[in-house]
Coordinates of C-alpha atoms in Angstrom, one line a residue:
X1 CA 0.0 0.0 0.0
X2 CA 1.3 3.4 -0.8
X3 CA 1.7 6.0 2.0
X4 CA 2.1 9.7 2.2
X5 CA 3.9 11.7 4.8
X6 CA 1.9 12.4 7.9
X7 CA 3.0 15.2 10.1
X8 CA 3.7 14.2 13.7
X9 CA 3.3 16.4 16.7
X10 CA 7.0 17.2 16.3
X11 CA 6.8 17.7 12.5
X12 CA 9.1 20.3 11.1
X13 CA 6.1 21.9 9.4
X14 CA 4.8 23.0 12.9
X15 CA 7.9 24.5 14.3
X16 CA 10.1 27.5 13.5
X17 CA 13.4 27.1 11.6
X18 CA 15.3 28.6 14.5
X19 CA 13.8 26.3 17.1
X20 CA 14.4 23.3 14.9
X21 CA 18.0 24.3 14.2
X22 CA 18.6 24.7 18.0
X23 CA 17.1 21.3 18.6
X24 CA 19.2 19.7 15.9
X25 CA 22.4 21.2 17.5
X26 CA 21.3 19.6 20.8
X27 CA 20.3 16.2 19.6
X28 CA 22.1 15.5 16.3
X29 CA 25.5 16.9 17.0
X30 CA 26.2 15.8 20.6
X31 CA 28.2 12.7 19.5
X32 CA 30.4 14.3 16.9
X33 CA 30.7 17.4 19.2
X34 CA 32.4 15.4 21.9
X35 CA 35.0 13.9 19.6
X36 CA 37.6 16.7 20.3
X37 CA 37.9 15.3 23.8
X38 CA 40.1 12.4 22.6
X39 CA 40.6 12.4 18.8
X40 CA 43.9 14.3 18.4
X41 CA 45.4 12.5 21.4
X42 CA 44.7 9.2 19.7
X43 CA 46.1 10.4 16.4
X44 CA 49.4 10.8 18.2
X45 CA 48.9 7.7 20.4
X46 CA 51.3 4.8 20.7
X47 CA 49.6 2.8 18.0
X48 CA 50.2 5.3 15.2
X49 CA 53.9 5.8 15.9
X50 CA 53.6 9.6 15.3
X51 CA 55.8 12.2 17.0
X52 CA 54.2 15.6 17.6
X53 CA 56.6 17.6 15.4
X54 CA 55.4 20.6 13.5
X55 CA 55.0 18.9 10.1
X56 CA 53.1 15.9 11.6
X57 CA 50.8 18.2 13.6
X58 CA 49.9 20.3 10.6
X59 CA 49.4 17.2 8.5
X60 CA 47.2 15.5 11.1
X61 CA 45.0 18.5 11.7
X62 CA 44.7 18.9 7.9
X63 CA 43.6 15.3 7.6
X64 CA 41.0 15.8 10.3
X65 CA 39.6 19.0 8.7
X66 CA 39.3 17.4 5.2
X67 CA 37.8 14.2 6.6
X68 CA 35.1 16.4 8.1
X69 CA 34.7 18.2 4.8
X70 CA 34.6 15.1 2.5
X71 CA 32.7 12.6 4.7
X72 CA 30.4 14.7 6.8
X73 CA 29.8 17.8 4.6
X74 CA 30.0 16.4 1.1
X75 CA 28.6 12.9 1.7
X76 CA 26.1 13.3 4.4
X77 CA 25.1 17.0 4.5
X78 CA 24.9 17.5 0.7
X79 CA 24.1 14.0 -0.6
X80 CA 22.6 11.5 1.9
X81 CA 20.2 14.1 3.4
X82 CA 18.5 14.1 0.0
X83 CA 17.5 10.5 0.4
X84 CA 14.2 11.4 2.1
X85 CA 11.8 8.5 2.9
X86 CA 8.6 10.6 3.3
X87 CA 10.3 12.9 5.7
X88 CA 12.3 10.2 7.6
X89 CA 16.0 9.2 7.5
X90 CA 18.2 6.5 9.0
X91 CA 19.4 3.1 8.1
X92 CA 16.0 1.3 8.0
X93 CA 14.4 4.2 6.1
X94 CA 17.2 4.2 3.5
X95 CA 16.8 0.4 3.3
X96 CA 13.1 0.8 2.5
X97 CA 13.9 3.3 -0.3
X98 CA 16.6 1.0 -1.8
X99 CA 14.4 -2.1 -1.7
X100 CA 11.5 -0.2 -3.2
X101 CA 13.8 0.9 -6.0
X102 CA 14.6 -2.7 -7.1
X103 CA 11.1 -4.2 -6.5
X104 CA 11.3 -6.1 -9.8
X105 CA 14.4 -8.1 -8.6
X106 CA 13.4 -10.1 -5.6
X107 CA 16.8 -11.7 -4.8
X108 CA 18.6 -8.3 -4.9
X109 CA 15.8 -6.8 -2.9
X110 CA 16.2 -9.5 -0.2
X111 CA 20.0 -9.0 -0.2
X112 CA 19.6 -5.2 0.3
X113 CA 17.1 -5.8 3.0
X114 CA 19.5 -8.0 5.0
X115 CA 22.4 -5.6 4.3
X116 CA 20.3 -2.7 5.7
X117 CA 19.2 -4.7 8.7
X118 CA 22.8 -5.6 9.4
X119 CA 23.8 -2.0 9.2
X120 CA 21.0 -1.1 11.6
X121 CA 22.2 -3.7 14.1
X122 CA 25.7 -2.1 14.1
X123 CA 24.0 1.0 15.6
X124 CA 23.5 -0.9 18.8
X125 CA 27.3 -1.3 19.2
X126 CA 27.6 2.5 18.7
X127 CA 24.8 2.9 21.4
X128 CA 27.1 1.0 23.9
X129 CA 30.4 2.6 23.0
X130 CA 29.3 6.2 22.6
X131 CA 28.1 6.7 26.2
X132 CA 31.1 4.9 27.6
X133 CA 33.8 6.8 25.6
X134 CA 32.1 10.2 25.8
X135 CA 31.5 10.2 29.6
X136 CA 34.9 8.6 30.5
X137 CA 36.6 11.0 28.1
X138 CA 35.0 14.0 29.8
X139 CA 35.9 12.6 33.3
X140 CA 39.5 12.2 32.3
X141 CA 39.9 15.9 32.7
X142 CA 40.1 15.2 36.4
X143 CA 43.6 13.9 35.8
X144 CA 44.6 17.3 34.3
X145 CA 42.9 19.1 37.2
X146 CA 44.6 17.0 39.8
X147 CA 46.6 13.8 39.1
X148 CA 45.5 12.4 42.5
X149 CA 41.9 12.2 41.1
X150 CA 42.8 9.6 38.5
X151 CA 41.5 6.7 40.6
X152 CA 38.0 8.4 40.6
X153 CA 37.6 8.6 36.8
X154 CA 36.0 5.2 36.3
X155 CA 33.8 5.2 39.5
X156 CA 32.4 8.7 38.7
X157 CA 31.9 7.7 35.1
X158 CA 29.8 4.7 36.2
X159 CA 27.8 6.9 38.5
X160 CA 27.0 9.3 35.7
X161 CA 26.1 6.5 33.3
X162 CA 23.9 4.6 35.7
X163 CA 22.1 7.8 36.6
X164 CA 21.5 8.5 32.9
X165 CA 19.9 5.1 32.2
X166 CA 17.9 5.1 35.4
X167 CA 16.1 8.4 34.5
X168 CA 15.2 7.2 31.0
X169 CA 11.9 5.7 32.1
X170 CA 10.7 9.2 33.3
X171 CA 11.1 10.5 29.7
X172 CA 13.5 13.2 28.4
X173 CA 11.1 15.9 27.3
X174 CA 11.9 18.1 30.2
X175 CA 15.7 17.6 29.9
X176 CA 15.4 18.0 26.1
X177 CA 14.6 21.7 26.4
X178 CA 18.1 22.4 27.7
X179 CA 20.0 20.2 25.3
X180 CA 20.2 22.8 22.6
X181 CA 21.5 25.7 24.7
X182 CA 24.0 23.5 26.5
X183 CA 25.5 22.1 23.3
X184 CA 25.5 25.6 21.7
X185 CA 27.5 26.7 24.8
X186 CA 29.8 23.7 24.3
X187 CA 30.5 24.5 20.6
X188 CA 31.0 28.2 21.5
X189 CA 33.7 27.1 24.1
X190 CA 35.3 24.8 21.5
X191 CA 35.4 27.7 19.0
X192 CA 36.7 30.3 21.5
X193 CA 39.4 28.1 23.1
X194 CA 40.6 27.0 19.6
X195 CA 40.7 30.5 18.2
X196 CA 42.7 31.8 21.2
X197 CA 45.3 29.1 20.7
X198 CA 45.4 29.7 16.9
X199 CA 46.1 33.4 17.6
X200 CA 49.2 32.4 19.5
X201 CA 50.4 30.1 16.7
X202 CA 48.8 31.1 13.4
X203 CA 51.2 28.8 11.5
X204 CA 48.7 26.0 12.1
X205 CA 46.3 27.5 9.6
X206 CA 48.5 25.9 6.9
X207 CA 46.5 22.8 7.7
X208 CA 43.6 24.2 5.7
X209 CA 45.6 23.4 2.6
X210 CA 44.5 19.8 1.5
X211 CA 48.0 19.1 0.1
X212 CA 49.2 18.9 3.7
X213 CA 46.6 16.1 4.4
X214 CA 47.6 14.3 1.3
X215 CA 51.3 14.5 2.1
X216 CA 50.7 13.5 5.7
X217 CA 48.7 10.4 4.7
X218 CA 50.8 9.4 1.7
X219 CA 54.0 9.2 3.8
X220 CA 52.6 7.1 6.7
X221 CA 53.7 3.8 5.1
X222 CA 52.9 0.9 7.4
X223 CA 51.3 3.3 9.9
X224 CA 48.7 4.6 7.5
X225 CA 45.9 2.3 8.7
X226 CA 46.4 3.0 12.5
X227 CA 46.3 6.7 11.6
X228 CA 43.1 6.3 9.6
X229 CA 41.6 4.4 12.5
X230 CA 42.3 7.3 14.8
X231 CA 41.0 9.9 12.3
X232 CA 37.7 8.0 12.3
X233 CA 37.0 9.2 15.8
X234 CA 36.4 12.7 14.5
X235 CA 33.6 11.3 12.3
X236 CA 31.6 9.3 14.8
X237 CA 28.1 10.7 14.9
X238 CA 27.9 11.5 11.2
X239 CA 25.2 8.9 10.7
X240 CA 23.1 10.9 13.3
X241 CA 22.7 13.7 10.7
X242 CA 20.6 11.3 8.5
X243 CA 19.0 9.3 11.3
X244 CA 17.5 12.3 12.9
X245 CA 16.2 14.0 9.7
X246 CA 12.6 13.0 10.5
X247 CA 12.7 15.0 13.8
X248 CA 14.2 18.2 12.5
X249 CA 14.2 18.2 8.7
X250 CA 17.2 18.4 6.4
X251 CA 17.4 22.3 6.3
X252 CA 17.9 22.8 10.0
X253 CA 20.5 20.0 10.2
X254 CA 22.4 21.6 7.3
X255 CA 22.2 25.1 8.9
X256 CA 23.4 23.8 12.2
X257 CA 26.4 22.0 10.6
X258 CA 27.5 24.8 8.4
X259 CA 26.7 27.7 10.7
X260 CA 28.1 26.4 14.0
X261 CA 29.2 22.8 14.3
X262 CA 31.7 22.6 11.5
X263 CA 33.4 26.0 12.3
X264 CA 33.6 25.2 16.0
X265 CA 35.1 21.7 15.4
X266 CA 37.6 23.1 12.9
X267 CA 38.7 25.9 15.2
X268 CA 39.1 23.5 18.1
X269 CA 41.2 20.9 16.2
X270 CA 43.3 23.7 14.8
X271 CA 43.6 25.2 18.3
X272 CA 44.8 21.8 19.7
X273 CA 47.3 21.6 16.8
X274 CA 48.5 25.1 17.6
X275 CA 49.0 24.2 21.3
X276 CA 51.0 21.1 20.4
X277 CA 53.2 23.1 18.1
X278 CA 54.1 25.3 21.1
X279 CA 54.1 22.5 23.7
X280 CA 54.4 18.9 22.4
X281 CA 54.2 17.7 26.0
X282 CA 50.5 18.6 26.0
X283 CA 49.8 15.5 23.9
X284 CA 48.6 13.6 27.0
X285 CA 45.4 15.6 26.8
X286 CA 45.5 18.5 24.3
X287 CA 41.8 19.3 24.8
X288 CA 41.9 20.1 28.5
X289 CA 45.4 21.7 28.1
X290 CA 43.7 24.4 26.1
X291 CA 42.1 25.7 29.3
X292 CA 43.9 27.7 32.1
X293 CA 44.1 25.6 35.2
X294 CA 41.4 27.6 36.9
X295 CA 38.9 26.8 34.2
X296 CA 39.7 23.0 33.9
X297 CA 37.0 22.1 36.4
X298 CA 34.2 24.1 34.8
X299 CA 35.4 22.6 31.4
X300 CA 35.0 19.1 32.9
X301 CA 31.5 19.9 34.1
X302 CA 30.5 21.3 30.7
X303 CA 32.2 18.3 28.9
X304 CA 30.3 15.9 31.1
X305 CA 27.0 17.6 30.3
X306 CA 27.8 17.4 26.6
X307 CA 28.8 13.7 26.9
X308 CA 25.5 12.9 28.6
X309 CA 23.6 14.7 25.8
X310 CA 25.6 12.8 23.2
X311 CA 24.8 9.6 25.1
X312 CA 21.1 10.5 25.3
X313 CA 20.9 10.9 21.5
X314 CA 22.1 7.4 20.8
X315 CA 20.0 5.8 23.6
X316 CA 16.9 7.4 22.2
X317 CA 18.0 6.3 18.7
X318 CA 18.3 2.7 20.0
X319 CA 14.7 2.9 21.2
X320 CA 13.5 4.2 17.8
X321 CA 15.5 1.6 15.9
X322 CA 14.0 -1.2 18.0
X323 CA 10.5 0.1 17.5
X324 CA 11.1 0.2 13.7
X325 CA 12.6 -3.3 13.7
X326 CA 9.6 -4.7 15.6
X327 CA 7.2 -3.2 13.1
X328 CA 9.2 -4.4 10.1
X329 CA 9.1 -7.9 11.5
X330 CA 12.7 -8.3 12.7
X331 CA 12.2 -8.4 16.4
X332 CA 9.5 -9.8 18.7
X333 CA 7.0 -7.4 20.3
X334 CA 8.4 -5.5 23.3
X335 CA 6.5 -3.3 25.7
X336 CA 6.8 0.3 24.4
X337 CA 5.9 3.3 26.6
X338 CA 5.4 6.8 25.3
X339 CA 7.0 9.2 27.7
X340 CA 5.5 12.4 26.3
X341 CA 1.9 13.2 25.3
X342 CA 3.1 15.9 22.9
X343 CA 6.1 14.2 21.2
X344 CA 5.2 11.0 19.4
X345 CA 8.9 10.0 19.0
X346 CA 9.7 10.0 22.7
X347 CA 9.4 6.4 23.8
X348 CA 10.9 4.1 26.4
X349 CA 11.7 0.4 25.9
X350 CA 12.7 -1.1 29.2
X351 CA 14.4 -4.2 27.9
X352 CA 16.6 -2.1 25.5
X353 CA 17.4 0.3 28.2
X354 CA 18.7 -2.2 30.7
X355 CA 20.5 -4.2 28.0
X356 CA 22.3 -1.1 26.9
X357 CA 23.2 -0.2 30.5
X358 CA 24.7 -3.7 31.0
X359 CA 26.7 -3.3 27.9
X360 CA 27.9 0.2 28.8
X361 CA 29.0 -0.9 32.3
X362 CA 30.8 -3.9 30.8
X363 CA 32.6 -1.7 28.3
X364 CA 33.7 0.8 31.0
X365 CA 35.0 -1.9 33.3
X366 CA 36.6 -3.8 30.4
X367 CA 38.4 -0.9 28.8
X368 CA 38.7 1.6 31.7
X369 CA 40.0 4.6 29.6
X370 CA 38.9 6.7 26.6
X371 CA 42.1 5.6 24.8
X372 CA 41.3 1.9 25.2
X373 CA 37.6 2.5 24.3
X374 CA 38.8 4.3 21.2
X375 CA 40.2 1.0 20.0
X376 CA 36.7 -0.4 20.2
X377 CA 35.2 2.6 18.5
X378 CA 35.0 2.9 14.8
X379 CA 34.5 -0.5 13.1
X380 CA 30.7 -0.5 13.6
X381 CA 30.6 3.2 12.6
X382 CA 32.6 2.8 9.4
X383 CA 30.9 -0.4 8.3
X384 CA 27.6 1.5 8.7
X385 CA 28.9 4.3 6.6
X386 CA 29.9 1.8 3.9
X387 CA 26.5 0.1 3.9
X388 CA 24.9 3.6 3.7
X389 CA 26.9 4.3 0.6
X390 CA 25.9 1.0 -1.1
X391 CA 22.2 1.5 -0.4
X392 CA 22.4 5.1 -1.6
X393 CA 23.6 3.9 -5.0
X394 CA 20.4 2.1 -5.6
X395 CA 18.4 5.1 -4.6
X396 CA 20.4 7.5 -6.8
X397 CA 20.5 5.2 -9.8
X398 CA 17.1 3.4 -9.7
X399 CA 14.9 5.8 -7.7
X400 CA 16.2 9.2 -8.8
X401 CA 17.1 7.9 -12.2
X402 CA 20.5 9.7 -12.4
X403 CA 22.9 8.6 -15.2
X404 CA 24.9 5.5 -14.4
X405 CA 28.3 7.3 -14.6
X406 CA 27.1 9.8 -12.0
X407 CA 25.8 7.1 -9.6
X408 CA 28.8 4.8 -10.1
X409 CA 31.3 7.7 -9.8
X410 CA 29.9 9.1 -6.6
X411 CA 29.5 5.6 -5.1
X412 CA 33.0 4.6 -6.0
X413 CA 34.5 7.8 -4.5
X414 CA 32.7 7.6 -1.2
X415 CA 33.0 3.8 -0.9
X416 CA 36.7 4.0 -1.4
X417 CA 36.9 6.5 1.5
X418 CA 34.6 4.3 3.6
X419 CA 36.6 1.1 3.0
X420 CA 39.9 2.9 3.8
X421 CA 38.4 3.9 7.1
X422 CA 37.0 0.4 7.7
X423 CA 40.6 -0.9 7.0
X424 CA 42.0 1.6 9.4
X425 CA 39.6 0.5 12.2
X426 CA 40.1 -3.2 11.4
X427 CA 43.7 -3.1 12.7
X428 CA 42.2 -2.3 16.1
X429 CA 40.1 -5.4 16.1
X430 CA 42.1 -7.2 18.7
X431 CA 42.5 -4.0 20.8
X432 CA 38.7 -3.8 21.3
X433 CA 37.3 -3.5 17.8
X434 CA 35.7 -6.9 18.2
X435 CA 33.4 -5.6 21.0
X436 CA 30.8 -3.6 19.0
X437 CA 31.2 -6.0 16.0
X438 CA 30.4 -9.1 18.0
X439 CA 27.5 -7.2 19.6
X440 CA 26.1 -6.2 16.2
X441 CA 26.5 -9.6 14.8
X442 CA 24.7 -11.2 17.7
X443 CA 21.8 -8.9 17.3
X444 CA 21.7 -9.5 13.6
X445 CA 21.6 -13.2 14.3
X446 CA 18.7 -12.7 16.6
X447 CA 16.8 -10.5 14.2
X448 CA 17.4 -12.7 11.2
X449 CA 16.3 -15.8 13.2
X450 CA 13.1 -14.0 14.3
X451 CA 12.3 -12.9 10.7
X452 CA 13.0 -16.4 9.3
X453 CA 11.1 -18.1 12.1
X454 CA 8.0 -15.9 11.5
X455 CA 8.1 -16.8 7.8
X456 CA 8.3 -20.5 8.7
X457 CA 5.5 -20.0 11.2
X458 CA 3.2 -18.3 8.6
X459 CA 3.9 -21.2 6.2
X460 CA 3.1 -23.8 8.8
X461 CA -0.1 -22.1 9.7
X462 CA -1.0 -21.7 6.1
X463 CA -0.4 -25.4 5.4
X464 CA -2.6 -26.4 8.3
X465 CA -5.2 -23.6 7.9
X466 CA -8.6 -23.6 6.3
X467 CA -9.3 -21.4 3.3
X468 CA -11.7 -18.5 4.3
X469 CA -14.0 -18.4 1.3
X470 CA -15.3 -22.0 1.3
X471 CA -15.6 -21.8 5.1
X472 CA -17.8 -18.7 4.9
X473 CA -19.9 -20.4 2.2
X474 CA -20.5 -23.4 4.5
X475 CA -21.6 -21.1 7.3
X476 CA -24.1 -19.3 5.1
X477 CA -25.8 -22.7 4.3
X478 CA -26.0 -23.6 8.0
X479 CA -29.2 -21.7 9.0
X480 CA -29.2 -23.3 12.4
X481 CA -25.9 -21.8 13.6
X482 CA -26.4 -20.0 16.9
X483 CA -25.4 -16.3 17.0
X484 CA -24.3 -14.3 20.0
X485 CA -25.4 -10.6 19.9
X486 CA -21.9 -9.1 20.1
X487 CA -19.0 -8.1 17.9
X488 CA -16.0 -10.4 17.7
X489 CA -12.7 -9.1 16.3
X490 CA -10.2 -11.7 15.1
X491 CA -6.7 -10.4 14.3
X492 CA -5.1 -12.6 11.6
X493 CA -1.8 -12.4 9.8
X494 CA -3.1 -14.1 6.6
X495 CA -6.5 -12.6 5.5
X496 CA -7.2 -15.6 3.2
X497 CA -7.3 -18.1 6.1
X498 CA -9.8 -18.7 8.8
X499 CA -8.4 -17.4 12.2
X500 CA -7.5 -20.2 14.6
X501 CA -9.3 -18.3 17.3
X502 CA -12.5 -18.4 15.3
X503 CA -12.2 -22.2 14.8
X504 CA -11.7 -22.6 18.6
X505 CA -14.8 -20.6 19.3
X506 CA -16.9 -22.8 17.0
X507 CA -15.4 -26.0 18.4
X508 CA -15.8 -25.1 22.1
X509 CA -18.8 -22.9 22.2
X510 CA -20.8 -24.0 19.1
X511 CA -21.7 -20.4 18.4
X512 CA -20.8 -17.4 16.3
X513 CA -21.1 -13.7 17.1
X514 CA -23.6 -11.6 15.1
X515 CA -20.8 -9.4 13.8
X516 CA -17.4 -10.9 13.0
X517 CA -14.5 -8.7 11.9
X518 CA -11.3 -10.4 10.5
X519 CA -8.6 -7.8 11.2
X520 CA -5.2 -7.6 9.5
X521 CA -2.6 -5.1 10.7
X522 CA 0.1 -4.2 8.2
X523 CA 3.2 -2.2 8.6
X524 CA 4.2 -0.2 5.5
X525 CA 7.9 0.3 4.5
X526 CA 7.2 4.0 4.7
X527 CA 7.5 5.9 8.1
X528 CA 3.9 7.2 8.0
X529 CA 0.5 6.3 6.6
X530 CA -2.0 9.0 5.8
X531 CA -5.2 8.9 7.9
X532 CA -7.3 8.5 4.8
X533 CA -5.4 5.3 4.0
X534 CA -5.4 3.9 7.5
X535 CA -8.5 1.7 7.3
X536 CA -10.0 -0.5 4.6
X537 CA -13.3 -2.4 5.2
X538 CA -14.7 -5.1 3.0
X539 CA -17.9 -7.1 3.5
X540 CA -17.4 -10.9 3.1
X541 CA -20.6 -12.6 4.0
X542 CA -23.6 -12.0 6.2
X543 CA -22.2 -11.0 9.6
X544 CA -18.6 -11.1 8.3
X545 CA -16.2 -8.2 7.3
X546 CA -12.5 -8.0 6.6
X547 CA -10.7 -4.9 8.0
X548 CA -7.1 -3.9 7.2
X549 CA -5.3 -1.3 9.3
X550 CA -2.0 0.1 7.9
X551 CA 0.7 1.8 9.8
X552 CA 4.1 3.2 9.0
X553 CA 7.2 1.9 10.8
X554 CA 7.4 5.1 12.9
X555 CA 3.9 4.9 14.2
X556 CA 2.4 3.4 17.3
X557 CA -0.6 1.1 16.5
X558 CA -3.9 1.8 18.3
X559 CA -6.4 -0.7 17.0
X560 CA -9.5 0.3 19.1
X561 CA -9.1 4.0 18.1
X562 CA -8.7 3.3 14.4
X563 CA -11.5 0.7 14.2
X564 CA -13.9 3.4 15.3
X565 CA -13.5 4.6 11.7
X566 CA -15.6 1.5 10.6
X567 CA -18.8 3.4 11.6
X568 CA -18.2 5.8 8.6
X569 CA -18.0 2.7 6.3
X570 CA -21.2 1.2 7.5
X571 CA -20.2 -1.0 10.4
X572 CA -20.7 0.5 13.9
X573 CA -18.5 -1.1 16.5
X574 CA -19.6 -0.5 20.1
X575 CA -16.6 -0.8 22.4
X576 CA -18.7 -2.2 25.3
X577 CA -20.0 -5.0 23.1
X578 CA -16.8 -6.0 21.4
X579 CA -14.4 -8.8 22.2
X580 CA -11.0 -9.4 20.7
X581 CA -10.0 -13.0 20.2
X582 CA -6.3 -13.6 19.9
X583 CA -4.6 -16.8 18.8
X584 CA -1.3 -17.3 20.6
X585 CA 1.0 -19.8 18.9
X586 CA 3.2 -22.1 21.0
X587 CA 6.2 -23.0 18.7
X588 CA 7.3 -26.7 18.9
X589 CA 10.7 -27.0 17.1
X590 CA 10.7 -29.8 14.5
X591 CA 12.8 -29.6 11.4
X592 CA 12.4 -26.4 9.4
X593 CA 15.6 -24.5 10.5
X594 CA 18.8 -25.5 12.2
X595 CA 17.9 -26.9 15.6
X596 CA 19.6 -24.1 17.6
X597 CA 17.8 -21.5 15.6
X598 CA 14.5 -23.3 16.1
X599 CA 15.2 -23.3 19.8
X600 CA 16.1 -19.6 19.8
X601 CA 13.0 -18.7 17.9
X602 CA 10.8 -20.7 20.2
X603 CA 12.4 -18.9 23.2
X604 CA 11.8 -15.6 21.6
X605 CA 8.2 -16.5 20.9
X606 CA 7.6 -17.5 24.5
X607 CA 9.0 -14.2 25.7
X608 CA 7.5 -11.9 23.1
X609 CA 5.3 -9.1 24.5
X610 CA 1.6 -9.3 24.5
X611 CA -0.2 -8.5 21.3
X612 CA -3.0 -7.0 23.3
X613 CA -0.6 -4.5 24.9
X614 CA 1.2 -3.8 21.6
X615 CA -2.0 -3.0 19.8
X616 CA -3.5 -1.2 22.8
X617 CA -6.5 -3.5 23.2
X618 CA -8.6 -3.1 26.3
X619 CA -7.7 -5.6 29.0
X620 CA -11.3 -6.5 29.8
X621 CA -12.2 -7.3 26.2
X622 CA -9.4 -9.7 25.2
X623 CA -9.7 -13.5 25.0
X624 CA -6.5 -15.5 24.1
X625 CA -6.7 -19.0 22.7
X626 CA -3.6 -21.1 22.3
X627 CA -2.4 -23.1 19.3
X628 CA 0.6 -25.4 19.1
X629 CA 2.6 -25.1 15.8
X630 CA 5.4 -27.4 14.7
X631 CA 8.2 -25.8 12.6

């Protein structure tokens, strides 16, 4: 079913450009905005073999600046933000666009779908590493303030992180109002401290010449890949520009980047380079060394606030990604709670929250420093970037219809950059890069198992089910069939089969309801479905109707609310006289998939959230009837 964009309560059409730009600064750019805390120190870390002499400093800062220009500005801001899926962005939205563009090639479509889902799972690795590295990187300023406080870095980081995840269930709408101003202040401090350092050593401005970046990288030899792996740290958070497009719109995100974020980051990296040219000994922490000793503690507090905001963005993103995956059929239902009556996108998923907290605590205790965490950072991010480039090709070539040489040329250029960055991060695999990759692969295995299992389950039910049409014909010829004066709603995945719950009703109670509604809920590959396209109603036989409710992958289903629209189509449904009959399948592993995958799917099925809760069915009107299904 086609779908058109539906404005949400937070739709860009309803808010001013200035407010949206401020919000984008606070939410979108927290991750990339905290990169100066540790990036340049890692470029000159032990793994790269670089010495902080003047030529290397200018070359490294030049490489950082031009990486921001090519990857973030050119690829994401100018190109990727144009891949608009009815107002939404992000990995799954892009996957939907790419698969729609190749609908006539089912094998390629399935391959792109799996590729996009794998890219989405890598986001969960980022959601674990980002809070850990951002908060611990901010707290490491305590060592600059007083070396005796070094032992407190990890404990205080854990306190901040645990507090951050504990407050998630209360919602972030109140805190969200201060995100923008705090991050604006953060970027202003980055710009001012960087500019003051540049004023003392203006020679660092030579780094704006791209030839210095080329010379720096081309002469690295065997150390090129470790250097590239460190440079990636300046780009983490670039995917957030696209992922959050639906919340703010492309224009505010572009304005925020070009008007504040890019200049502030460039000035700060140049400023850190200027400081190192004057004092190579500041390489232990060039960010905090930009501040006078009296301002280090306020800088730590501001950096911690910025790190918390950066963490909040990826945590909220993990909730949204999970919700989309559930509605696209890649995860079992989980309880989802809206934390704001005004903002449709503000949700809380407890299982995701506590799983992320466990992962973050494990990462902090395992790696214990921003330098060690930097080794774990990057592989998931760069692989996601490469997947985004591949998917964008199919949008550019097959959806936008641009010439092949344009699509191939742009894809080859950006994919080469992405693969170089992937290779640079791959050398850190044994130093921690395995962590987010293993996490992402585990989630991909879980998601692909669930999707495959649901397909097998539907096939098993179809092979054992009764065709609807002859069943209804037989009922029509049975004039003596007892009828109960109420409405029965039977949710069913396959609208051509008789619902198992209906068969149970007939078997056990020998009666039918006067009005029987066979309901199918579909989730569109688009983010929103227009209200006019939400409900379809079709009469089938005396006392029987088929209803189809369609939702986008960004929407929260509300079946009772939307079934009220049946009245306008000739079927009045009185809530007090309506019962919802659900069929709950108990999976019995048999032979369809590998045994361990069958067992995993069966376990996921047993622990899946209630369909009644997920579709917001009234508790006092739901009847569940069980069915055992062998796979």
